[in-house]
């Protein structure tokens, strides 16, 4: 206490002591003042913290410097202890000096405390007495008042509970109306409940908070129920007019901020159902290709996965089922439009319903009409997506199935076009009239065109490969026994069967209205063209042999049997005696077309292509181009099969390759002579080879070819020559060669009969392509016939063991004789060998009609005989050249006589039948205007013999004027005329070689650069 007191406080005296004794107070004050002055020096030495309420020790320790000096701390403690003792001593002295006053004050305090205690007891007794009075007098009246107030509160509570009960009844009736699908009453109850809860007195009750919060839930539930009802009306098979009208009235009763657009809701439901139905159809026919469970895979699989996992055999059924549901959506949408139009008309006339209901009918009708474009657009997009996702590849998807899908899709397009026929586009649209609604089907048409193109390409390449493997490489090339009326291509097989029923037979069309004025009628689910769709054969069945003009068809009793040689064709022998083959029998062999198994198969392929052209008008030009590729390939195969490799290489050799070495000049010149014989054929074959080598075939073709993918079109160039080309027993495959070239002519003849029909299948701008193709193919077929029969005639005469002596042996024997003599009065030294050749000509004249069992047409035989005569004539010229410089002019005359003898024998045999027939005509192997026409006549030999009598300085001019002679013949005649002047020979040959090199280059440019072998 002393430490916390100021020095001036020590001089103060107690209040009681000052009141009771003034003298003592003055004395003590004087003593205290004296003592305070005495110790002032000690008190002022203490810091201020010793007289404050703070922690003095903590502050003292804080003032010490660290580390602490313990000695200094001990000194400070001793100093403060001394101060404390002095202060305590002073306080004790002051208390003892004022002891009496202190005792009196304490007594006075005790007396006051006793009096206060007595007063408290009296107050408690008074309160107890008042409480007893209250219990006796006031308690009764207070109880009455409280009971009265309680009764009033209960009445108010009952009134409030009654109002609560009315609100709950509104909520109950709302739930009941929702359960009973009484949507109009539900909307009325919801409106009443919302108005009741909006009263201000209900705002203060927390118990109604749940009902107020449930208003939004109830409204959402009503809207969901109405939306579900619209979904049923939009896509369900059954339509309940009363229920649908109830839904529309419920929408008319809703406020604008609550009611949704009915037309938009219907469109949304239709759009969702289009996607859902597409997925369900894919799920129905797809295969589970995932290792997960079937349930998980069906839930997670995308539309692309479902389409890729579907067996192509199910494409038709899946497409028909999908289109059936989509058409039902179109029919229902159109029906709703008619229903709204009819109901709005009746409501206006009869005044039925409220004005708001009639307004809703008109608004929904306008929205339905405007949403037709969106409905068909969504259907088009979904169909395009499904078609684009499905894998259209041949042979996994058969041609029959593809045609069914094509037919179904085209039917759907027609249904959609009919659906959009009464749609009025906006004025801002650039299209109008018929094109304004036909454009809506563009997505499906474009997708269908793309998928059809891909499918046809796979079909084309697979059919091409199959035709090569199964027919070109396996055909025996025997003439098939068919009647004169046989046709390779039939018109009745060029169109698919029409499975589409008439659209107007049930209900008057997709949007047609019936005669009943009360109920709109149109196409319904029962008249859906896709319902219960049964895939039937779209291609005509193959006709019987008699119907096709086969064996036994068209035979009349008054005609000579046109199949008298049939058994010999089948046996393929030459057992029929030559004497039994008369002119009438040979004439009859020309009546029926010459065809083989490969030709018949090619005709079947062309029929398939023509059917595709009719089914796919947009792809008709491409399909026709593919058909021409098959014909070009067939021509190429006939050429490669029936022309020996050395002749084929020369025919296809590229002369414009910069190879101008003198060593190859003779080879190039001979190749040029062969190419000029058939220039159009050479260009066409070279063009076909370039095209085929650039192709890339689908993977499905690799299995047919037993090869690893990828496969290129180079496989089409690999054609093995026919094995009988060097067979003496079959006259080097003469009958097979004739069948090959004549089958091309037979095929082109049938195509010519279909010229106008094929042109009608093409667009107007492409119609001329048919005429161009047939005209070019006619020239190519003639030239193919020329080169194949020419090579056949050469092989028959050149291949050993065919006859008694080959031409090469004949010419070598003749040139080895002594032709340097001048006296040939004893006869020609080559007479025995000429007689041998004449005998061989007679033998071949008897064997050729019997080749292939007599299956070669007589006109073809004449052509073969003509080319044999040309080959003999050319070999005679070779004999003259091989005799060299030693031959004399007398020898040339002798050789000319021998050659005349051979010529007479050849013409006697080859043209005897013509002279006997009434239709005798001169055989022309080449047209008169052909550049090589003179090389096919005996004047070719006569001119060469006459050139040996020219002056030496005239021979170069003659050689330049006759480039149709081989270079070796030119060289032989130059050496003959300049036998004594080697220098002149070399100079003339050099000039001639330069001329021929330039001549070959100029002629090669006419053929164009083509791909050789």
mmCIF file with all atom_site columns, C-alpha atoms in Angstrom, residues 131-285:
data_model
loop_
_atom_site.group_PDB
_atom_site.id
_atom_site.type_symbol
_atom_site.label_atom_id
_atom_site.label_alt_id
_atom_site.label_comp_id
_atom_site.label_asym_id
_atom_site.label_entity_id
_atom_site.label_seq_id
_atom_site.pdbx_PDB_ins_code
_atom_site.Cartn_x
_atom_site.Cartn_y
_atom_site.Cartn_z
_atom_site.occupancy
_atom_site.B_iso_or_equiv
_atom_site.pdbx_formal_charge
_atom_site.auth_seq_id
_atom_site.auth_comp_id
_atom_site.auth_asym_id
_atom_site.auth_atom_id
_atom_site.pdbx_PDB_model_num
ATOM 1   C CA . UNK A 1 131 ? -48.531 -11.412 -1.960  1.00 0.00 ? 131 UNK A CA 1
ATOM 2   C CA . UNK A 1 132 ? -51.076 -12.970 0.303   1.00 0.00 ? 132 UNK A CA 1
ATOM 3   C CA . UNK A 1 133 ? -53.526 -10.165 -0.523  1.00 0.00 ? 133 UNK A CA 1
ATOM 4   C CA . UNK A 1 134 ? -52.967 -10.608 -4.241  1.00 0.00 ? 134 UNK A CA 1
ATOM 5   C CA . UNK A 1 135 ? -53.684 -14.280 -4.021  1.00 0.00 ? 135 UNK A CA 1
ATOM 6   C CA . UNK A 1 136 ? -56.897 -13.633 -2.285  1.00 0.00 ? 136 UNK A CA 1
ATOM 7   C CA . UNK A 1 137 ? -58.350 -10.688 -4.257  1.00 0.00 ? 137 UNK A CA 1
ATOM 8   C CA . UNK A 1 138 ? -56.671 -10.223 -7.685  1.00 0.00 ? 138 UNK A CA 1
ATOM 9   C CA . UNK A 1 139 ? -56.007 -13.811 -8.699  1.00 0.00 ? 139 UNK A CA 1
ATOM 10  C CA . UNK A 1 140 ? -59.596 -14.576 -9.651  1.00 0.00 ? 140 UNK A CA 1
ATOM 11  C CA . UNK A 1 141 ? -60.041 -11.552 -11.894 1.00 0.00 ? 141 UNK A CA 1
ATOM 12  C CA . UNK A 1 142 ? -56.715 -12.175 -13.618 1.00 0.00 ? 142 UNK A CA 1
ATOM 13  C CA . UNK A 1 143 ? -57.634 -15.772 -14.386 1.00 0.00 ? 143 UNK A CA 1
ATOM 14  C CA . UNK A 1 144 ? -60.892 -14.659 -16.023 1.00 0.00 ? 144 UNK A CA 1
ATOM 15  C CA . UNK A 1 145 ? -59.057 -12.149 -18.170 1.00 0.00 ? 145 UNK A CA 1
ATOM 16  C CA . UNK A 1 146 ? -56.514 -14.725 -19.346 1.00 0.00 ? 146 UNK A CA 1
ATOM 17  C CA . UNK A 1 147 ? -59.202 -17.237 -20.295 1.00 0.00 ? 147 UNK A CA 1
ATOM 18  C CA . UNK A 1 148 ? -61.062 -14.604 -22.319 1.00 0.00 ? 148 UNK A CA 1
ATOM 19  C CA . UNK A 1 149 ? -57.954 -13.687 -24.217 1.00 0.00 ? 149 UNK A CA 1
ATOM 20  C CA . UNK A 1 150 ? -57.204 -17.377 -24.881 1.00 0.00 ? 150 UNK A CA 1
ATOM 21  C CA . UNK A 1 151 ? -60.677 -17.906 -26.309 1.00 0.00 ? 151 UNK A CA 1
ATOM 22  C CA . UNK A 1 152 ? -60.174 -15.016 -28.701 1.00 0.00 ? 152 UNK A CA 1
ATOM 23  C CA . UNK A 1 153 ? -56.870 -16.394 -29.849 1.00 0.00 ? 153 UNK A CA 1
ATOM 24  C CA . UNK A 1 154 ? -58.403 -19.830 -30.475 1.00 0.00 ? 154 UNK A CA 1
ATOM 25  C CA . UNK A 1 155 ? -61.152 -18.357 -32.630 1.00 0.00 ? 155 UNK A CA 1
ATOM 26  C CA . UNK A 1 156 ? -58.591 -16.505 -34.713 1.00 0.00 ? 156 UNK A CA 1
ATOM 27  C CA . UNK A 1 157 ? -56.540 -19.697 -35.026 1.00 0.00 ? 157 UNK A CA 1
ATOM 28  C CA . UNK A 1 158 ? -59.562 -21.711 -36.189 1.00 0.00 ? 158 UNK A CA 1
ATOM 29  C CA . UNK A 1 159 ? -60.308 -19.106 -38.846 1.00 0.00 ? 159 UNK A CA 1
ATOM 30  C CA . UNK A 1 160 ? -56.687 -19.231 -40.051 1.00 0.00 ? 160 UNK A CA 1
ATOM 31  C CA . UNK A 1 161 ? -56.711 -23.034 -40.039 1.00 0.00 ? 161 UNK A CA 1
ATOM 32  C CA . UNK A 1 162 ? -59.878 -22.970 -42.157 1.00 0.00 ? 162 UNK A CA 1
ATOM 33  C CA . UNK A 1 163 ? -58.087 -20.856 -44.706 1.00 0.00 ? 163 UNK A CA 1
ATOM 34  C CA . UNK A 1 164 ? -55.134 -23.250 -44.537 1.00 0.00 ? 164 UNK A CA 1
ATOM 35  C CA . UNK A 1 165 ? -57.547 -26.127 -45.135 1.00 0.00 ? 165 UNK A CA 1
ATOM 36  C CA . UNK A 1 166 ? -58.925 -24.419 -48.239 1.00 0.00 ? 166 UNK A CA 1
ATOM 37  C CA . UNK A 1 167 ? -55.380 -23.967 -49.596 1.00 0.00 ? 167 UNK A CA 1
ATOM 38  C CA . UNK A 1 168 ? -54.561 -27.610 -48.918 1.00 0.00 ? 168 UNK A CA 1
ATOM 39  C CA . UNK A 1 169 ? -57.733 -28.653 -50.683 1.00 0.00 ? 169 UNK A CA 1
ATOM 40  C CA . UNK A 1 170 ? -56.614 -26.672 -53.732 1.00 0.00 ? 170 UNK A CA 1
ATOM 41  C CA . UNK A 1 171 ? -53.299 -28.494 -53.649 1.00 0.00 ? 171 UNK A CA 1
ATOM 42  C CA . UNK A 1 172 ? -55.017 -31.878 -53.273 1.00 0.00 ? 172 UNK A CA 1
ATOM 43  C CA . UNK A 1 173 ? -57.371 -31.185 -56.139 1.00 0.00 ? 173 UNK A CA 1
ATOM 44  C CA . UNK A 1 174 ? -54.342 -30.125 -58.234 1.00 0.00 ? 174 UNK A CA 1
ATOM 45  C CA . UNK A 1 175 ? -52.643 -33.458 -57.567 1.00 0.00 ? 175 UNK A CA 1
ATOM 46  C CA . UNK A 1 176 ? -55.860 -35.320 -58.283 1.00 0.00 ? 176 UNK A CA 1
ATOM 47  C CA . UNK A 1 177 ? -56.311 -33.523 -61.621 1.00 0.00 ? 177 UNK A CA 1
ATOM 48  C CA . UNK A 1 178 ? -52.741 -34.321 -62.599 1.00 0.00 ? 178 UNK A CA 1
ATOM 49  C CA . UNK A 1 179 ? -53.238 -37.993 -61.814 1.00 0.00 ? 179 UNK A CA 1
ATOM 50  C CA . UNK A 1 180 ? -56.465 -38.040 -63.810 1.00 0.00 ? 180 UNK A CA 1
ATOM 51  C CA . UNK A 1 181 ? -54.789 -36.098 -66.704 1.00 0.00 ? 181 UNK A CA 1
ATOM 52  C CA . UNK A 1 182 ? -57.438 -33.388 -66.368 1.00 0.00 ? 182 UNK A CA 1
ATOM 53  C CA . UNK A 1 183 ? -55.050 -30.710 -67.520 1.00 0.00 ? 183 UNK A CA 1
ATOM 54  C CA . UNK A 1 184 ? -57.541 -27.819 -67.795 1.00 0.00 ? 184 UNK A CA 1
ATOM 55  C CA . UNK A 1 185 ? -58.775 -28.277 -64.241 1.00 0.00 ? 185 UNK A CA 1
ATOM 56  C CA . UNK A 1 186 ? -55.173 -28.722 -63.092 1.00 0.00 ? 186 UNK A CA 1
ATOM 57  C CA . UNK A 1 187 ? -54.258 -25.358 -64.614 1.00 0.00 ? 187 UNK A CA 1
ATOM 58  C CA . UNK A 1 188 ? -57.306 -23.757 -62.934 1.00 0.00 ? 188 UNK A CA 1
ATOM 59  C CA . UNK A 1 189 ? -56.399 -25.250 -59.540 1.00 0.00 ? 189 UNK A CA 1
ATOM 60  C CA . UNK A 1 190 ? -52.793 -24.164 -59.940 1.00 0.00 ? 190 UNK A CA 1
ATOM 61  C CA . UNK A 1 191 ? -53.888 -20.630 -60.727 1.00 0.00 ? 191 UNK A CA 1
ATOM 62  C CA . UNK A 1 192 ? -56.233 -20.567 -57.702 1.00 0.00 ? 192 UNK A CA 1
ATOM 63  C CA . UNK A 1 193 ? -53.498 -21.976 -55.429 1.00 0.00 ? 193 UNK A CA 1
ATOM 64  C CA . UNK A 1 194 ? -51.005 -19.396 -56.638 1.00 0.00 ? 194 UNK A CA 1
ATOM 65  C CA . UNK A 1 195 ? -53.492 -16.560 -56.017 1.00 0.00 ? 195 UNK A CA 1
ATOM 66  C CA . UNK A 1 196 ? -54.357 -17.890 -52.548 1.00 0.00 ? 196 UNK A CA 1
ATOM 67  C CA . UNK A 1 197 ? -50.734 -18.121 -51.506 1.00 0.00 ? 197 UNK A CA 1
ATOM 68  C CA . UNK A 1 198 ? -50.075 -14.643 -52.863 1.00 0.00 ? 198 UNK A CA 1
ATOM 69  C CA . UNK A 1 199 ? -52.352 -13.066 -50.151 1.00 0.00 ? 199 UNK A CA 1
ATOM 70  C CA . UNK A 1 200 ? -50.334 -10.927 -47.738 1.00 0.00 ? 200 UNK A CA 1
ATOM 71  C CA . UNK A 1 201 ? -51.588 -12.631 -44.567 1.00 0.00 ? 201 UNK A CA 1
ATOM 72  C CA . UNK A 1 202 ? -50.130 -15.958 -45.734 1.00 0.00 ? 202 UNK A CA 1
ATOM 73  C CA . UNK A 1 203 ? -46.703 -14.452 -46.222 1.00 0.00 ? 203 UNK A CA 1
ATOM 74  C CA . UNK A 1 204 ? -45.955 -14.580 -42.464 1.00 0.00 ? 204 UNK A CA 1
ATOM 75  C CA . UNK A 1 205 ? -46.632 -18.278 -41.982 1.00 0.00 ? 205 UNK A CA 1
ATOM 76  C CA . UNK A 1 206 ? -43.553 -20.498 -42.417 1.00 0.00 ? 206 UNK A CA 1
ATOM 77  C CA . UNK A 1 207 ? -45.791 -23.554 -42.624 1.00 0.00 ? 207 UNK A CA 1
ATOM 78  C CA . UNK A 1 208 ? -46.917 -22.501 -46.104 1.00 0.00 ? 208 UNK A CA 1
ATOM 79  C CA . UNK A 1 209 ? -43.391 -22.073 -47.389 1.00 0.00 ? 209 UNK A CA 1
ATOM 80  C CA . UNK A 1 210 ? -43.395 -25.634 -48.739 1.00 0.00 ? 210 UNK A CA 1
ATOM 81  C CA . UNK A 1 211 ? -46.565 -24.965 -50.735 1.00 0.00 ? 211 UNK A CA 1
ATOM 82  C CA . UNK A 1 212 ? -45.177 -21.753 -52.152 1.00 0.00 ? 212 UNK A CA 1
ATOM 83  C CA . UNK A 1 213 ? -41.964 -23.487 -53.143 1.00 0.00 ? 213 UNK A CA 1
ATOM 84  C CA . UNK A 1 214 ? -43.978 -26.367 -54.619 1.00 0.00 ? 214 UNK A CA 1
ATOM 85  C CA . UNK A 1 215 ? -45.822 -24.058 -57.014 1.00 0.00 ? 215 UNK A CA 1
ATOM 86  C CA . UNK A 1 216 ? -42.878 -24.135 -59.446 1.00 0.00 ? 216 UNK A CA 1
ATOM 87  C CA . UNK A 1 217 ? -42.613 -27.910 -59.115 1.00 0.00 ? 217 UNK A CA 1
ATOM 88  C CA . UNK A 1 218 ? -46.318 -28.338 -59.768 1.00 0.00 ? 218 UNK A CA 1
ATOM 89  C CA . UNK A 1 219 ? -46.138 -26.051 -62.790 1.00 0.00 ? 219 UNK A CA 1
ATOM 90  C CA . UNK A 1 220 ? -43.148 -27.959 -64.126 1.00 0.00 ? 220 UNK A CA 1
ATOM 91  C CA . UNK A 1 221 ? -45.051 -31.201 -63.561 1.00 0.00 ? 221 UNK A CA 1
ATOM 92  C CA . UNK A 1 222 ? -48.065 -29.845 -65.454 1.00 0.00 ? 222 UNK A CA 1
ATOM 93  C CA . UNK A 1 223 ? -45.840 -28.680 -68.282 1.00 0.00 ? 223 UNK A CA 1
ATOM 94  C CA . UNK A 1 224 ? -44.107 -32.060 -68.360 1.00 0.00 ? 224 UNK A CA 1
ATOM 95  C CA . UNK A 1 225 ? -47.451 -33.865 -68.493 1.00 0.00 ? 225 UNK A CA 1
ATOM 96  C CA . UNK A 1 226 ? -48.595 -31.613 -71.305 1.00 0.00 ? 226 UNK A CA 1
ATOM 97  C CA . UNK A 1 227 ? -45.305 -32.134 -73.135 1.00 0.00 ? 227 UNK A CA 1
ATOM 98  C CA . UNK A 1 228 ? -45.655 -35.897 -72.786 1.00 0.00 ? 228 UNK A CA 1
ATOM 99  C CA . UNK A 1 229 ? -49.141 -35.645 -74.194 1.00 0.00 ? 229 UNK A CA 1
ATOM 100 C CA . UNK A 1 230 ? -47.808 -33.677 -77.162 1.00 0.00 ? 230 UNK A CA 1
ATOM 101 C CA . UNK A 1 231 ? -45.136 -36.329 -77.682 1.00 0.00 ? 231 UNK A CA 1
ATOM 102 C CA . UNK A 1 232 ? -47.807 -39.015 -77.840 1.00 0.00 ? 232 UNK A CA 1
ATOM 103 C CA . UNK A 1 233 ? -49.834 -36.928 -80.263 1.00 0.00 ? 233 UNK A CA 1
ATOM 104 C CA . UNK A 1 234 ? -46.791 -36.223 -82.443 1.00 0.00 ? 234 UNK A CA 1
ATOM 105 C CA . UNK A 1 235 ? -45.303 -39.707 -82.820 1.00 0.00 ? 235 UNK A CA 1
ATOM 106 C CA . UNK A 1 236 ? -47.670 -42.298 -81.398 1.00 0.00 ? 236 UNK A CA 1
ATOM 107 C CA . UNK A 1 237 ? -49.508 -44.676 -83.658 1.00 0.00 ? 237 UNK A CA 1
ATOM 108 C CA . UNK A 1 238 ? -52.811 -43.846 -81.965 1.00 0.00 ? 238 UNK A CA 1
ATOM 109 C CA . UNK A 1 239 ? -54.261 -40.345 -81.986 1.00 0.00 ? 239 UNK A CA 1
ATOM 110 C CA . UNK A 1 240 ? -56.923 -39.306 -79.457 1.00 0.00 ? 240 UNK A CA 1
ATOM 111 C CA . UNK A 1 241 ? -58.493 -36.072 -80.611 1.00 0.00 ? 241 UNK A CA 1
ATOM 112 C CA . UNK A 1 242 ? -60.270 -35.386 -77.293 1.00 0.00 ? 242 UNK A CA 1
ATOM 113 C CA . UNK A 1 243 ? -57.084 -35.776 -75.294 1.00 0.00 ? 243 UNK A CA 1
ATOM 114 C CA . UNK A 1 244 ? -55.108 -33.628 -77.717 1.00 0.00 ? 244 UNK A CA 1
ATOM 115 C CA . UNK A 1 245 ? -57.764 -30.923 -77.616 1.00 0.00 ? 245 UNK A CA 1
ATOM 116 C CA . UNK A 1 246 ? -57.682 -31.051 -73.820 1.00 0.00 ? 246 UNK A CA 1
ATOM 117 C CA . UNK A 1 247 ? -53.941 -30.394 -73.960 1.00 0.00 ? 247 UNK A CA 1
ATOM 118 C CA . UNK A 1 248 ? -54.412 -27.422 -76.272 1.00 0.00 ? 248 UNK A CA 1
ATOM 119 C CA . UNK A 1 249 ? -57.101 -25.964 -73.988 1.00 0.00 ? 249 UNK A CA 1
ATOM 120 C CA . UNK A 1 250 ? -54.754 -26.354 -71.046 1.00 0.00 ? 250 UNK A CA 1
ATOM 121 C CA . UNK A 1 251 ? -52.085 -24.415 -72.914 1.00 0.00 ? 251 UNK A CA 1
ATOM 122 C CA . UNK A 1 252 ? -54.637 -21.721 -73.721 1.00 0.00 ? 252 UNK A CA 1
ATOM 123 C CA . UNK A 1 253 ? -55.406 -21.332 -70.006 1.00 0.00 ? 253 UNK A CA 1
ATOM 124 C CA . UNK A 1 254 ? -51.770 -20.808 -69.056 1.00 0.00 ? 254 UNK A CA 1
ATOM 125 C CA . UNK A 1 255 ? -50.284 -17.345 -68.841 1.00 0.00 ? 255 UNK A CA 1
ATOM 126 C CA . UNK A 1 256 ? -47.824 -16.276 -71.550 1.00 0.00 ? 256 UNK A CA 1
ATOM 127 C CA . UNK A 1 257 ? -44.878 -16.606 -69.164 1.00 0.00 ? 257 UNK A CA 1
ATOM 128 C CA . UNK A 1 258 ? -45.917 -20.181 -68.297 1.00 0.00 ? 258 UNK A CA 1
ATOM 129 C CA . UNK A 1 259 ? -47.068 -21.580 -71.625 1.00 0.00 ? 259 UNK A CA 1
ATOM 130 C CA . UNK A 1 260 ? -44.515 -23.033 -74.050 1.00 0.00 ? 260 UNK A CA 1
ATOM 131 C CA . UNK A 1 261 ? -44.809 -22.968 -77.837 1.00 0.00 ? 261 UNK A CA 1
ATOM 132 C CA . UNK A 1 262 ? -46.854 -26.013 -78.822 1.00 0.00 ? 262 UNK A CA 1
ATOM 133 C CA . UNK A 1 263 ? -45.431 -26.097 -82.343 1.00 0.00 ? 263 UNK A CA 1
ATOM 134 C CA . UNK A 1 264 ? -41.865 -25.976 -81.052 1.00 0.00 ? 264 UNK A CA 1
ATOM 135 C CA . UNK A 1 265 ? -42.612 -28.711 -78.534 1.00 0.00 ? 265 UNK A CA 1
ATOM 136 C CA . UNK A 1 266 ? -44.055 -30.917 -81.271 1.00 0.00 ? 266 UNK A CA 1
ATOM 137 C CA . UNK A 1 267 ? -40.996 -30.264 -83.448 1.00 0.00 ? 267 UNK A CA 1
ATOM 138 C CA . UNK A 1 268 ? -38.676 -31.052 -80.552 1.00 0.00 ? 268 UNK A CA 1
ATOM 139 C CA . UNK A 1 269 ? -40.410 -34.344 -79.874 1.00 0.00 ? 269 UNK A CA 1
ATOM 140 C CA . UNK A 1 270 ? -40.330 -35.326 -83.538 1.00 0.00 ? 270 UNK A CA 1
ATOM 141 C CA . UNK A 1 271 ? -36.627 -34.454 -83.768 1.00 0.00 ? 271 UNK A CA 1
ATOM 142 C CA . UNK A 1 272 ? -35.786 -36.478 -80.665 1.00 0.00 ? 272 UNK A CA 1
ATOM 143 C CA . UNK A 1 273 ? -37.820 -39.415 -81.894 1.00 0.00 ? 273 UNK A CA 1
ATOM 144 C CA . UNK A 1 274 ? -36.082 -39.327 -85.291 1.00 0.00 ? 274 UNK A CA 1
ATOM 145 C CA . UNK A 1 275 ? -32.712 -39.771 -83.587 1.00 0.00 ? 275 UNK A CA 1
ATOM 146 C CA . UNK A 1 276 ? -34.047 -42.318 -81.093 1.00 0.00 ? 276 UNK A CA 1
ATOM 147 C CA . UNK A 1 277 ? -35.776 -44.401 -83.765 1.00 0.00 ? 277 UNK A CA 1
ATOM 148 C CA . UNK A 1 278 ? -32.628 -44.408 -85.890 1.00 0.00 ? 278 UNK A CA 1
ATOM 149 C CA . UNK A 1 279 ? -30.597 -45.703 -82.974 1.00 0.00 ? 279 UNK A CA 1
ATOM 150 C CA . UNK A 1 280 ? -33.201 -48.303 -82.080 1.00 0.00 ? 280 UNK A CA 1
ATOM 151 C CA . UNK A 1 281 ? -33.305 -49.594 -85.645 1.00 0.00 ? 281 UNK A CA 1
ATOM 152 C CA . UNK A 1 282 ? -29.535 -49.867 -85.695 1.00 0.00 ? 282 UNK A CA 1
ATOM 153 C CA . UNK A 1 283 ? -29.580 -51.668 -82.336 1.00 0.00 ? 283 UNK A CA 1
ATOM 154 C CA . UNK A 1 284 ? -32.214 -54.084 -83.610 1.00 0.00 ? 284 UNK A CA 1
ATOM 155 C CA . UNK A 1 285 ? -30.046 -55.303 -86.495 1.00 0.00 ? 285 UNK A CA 1
#
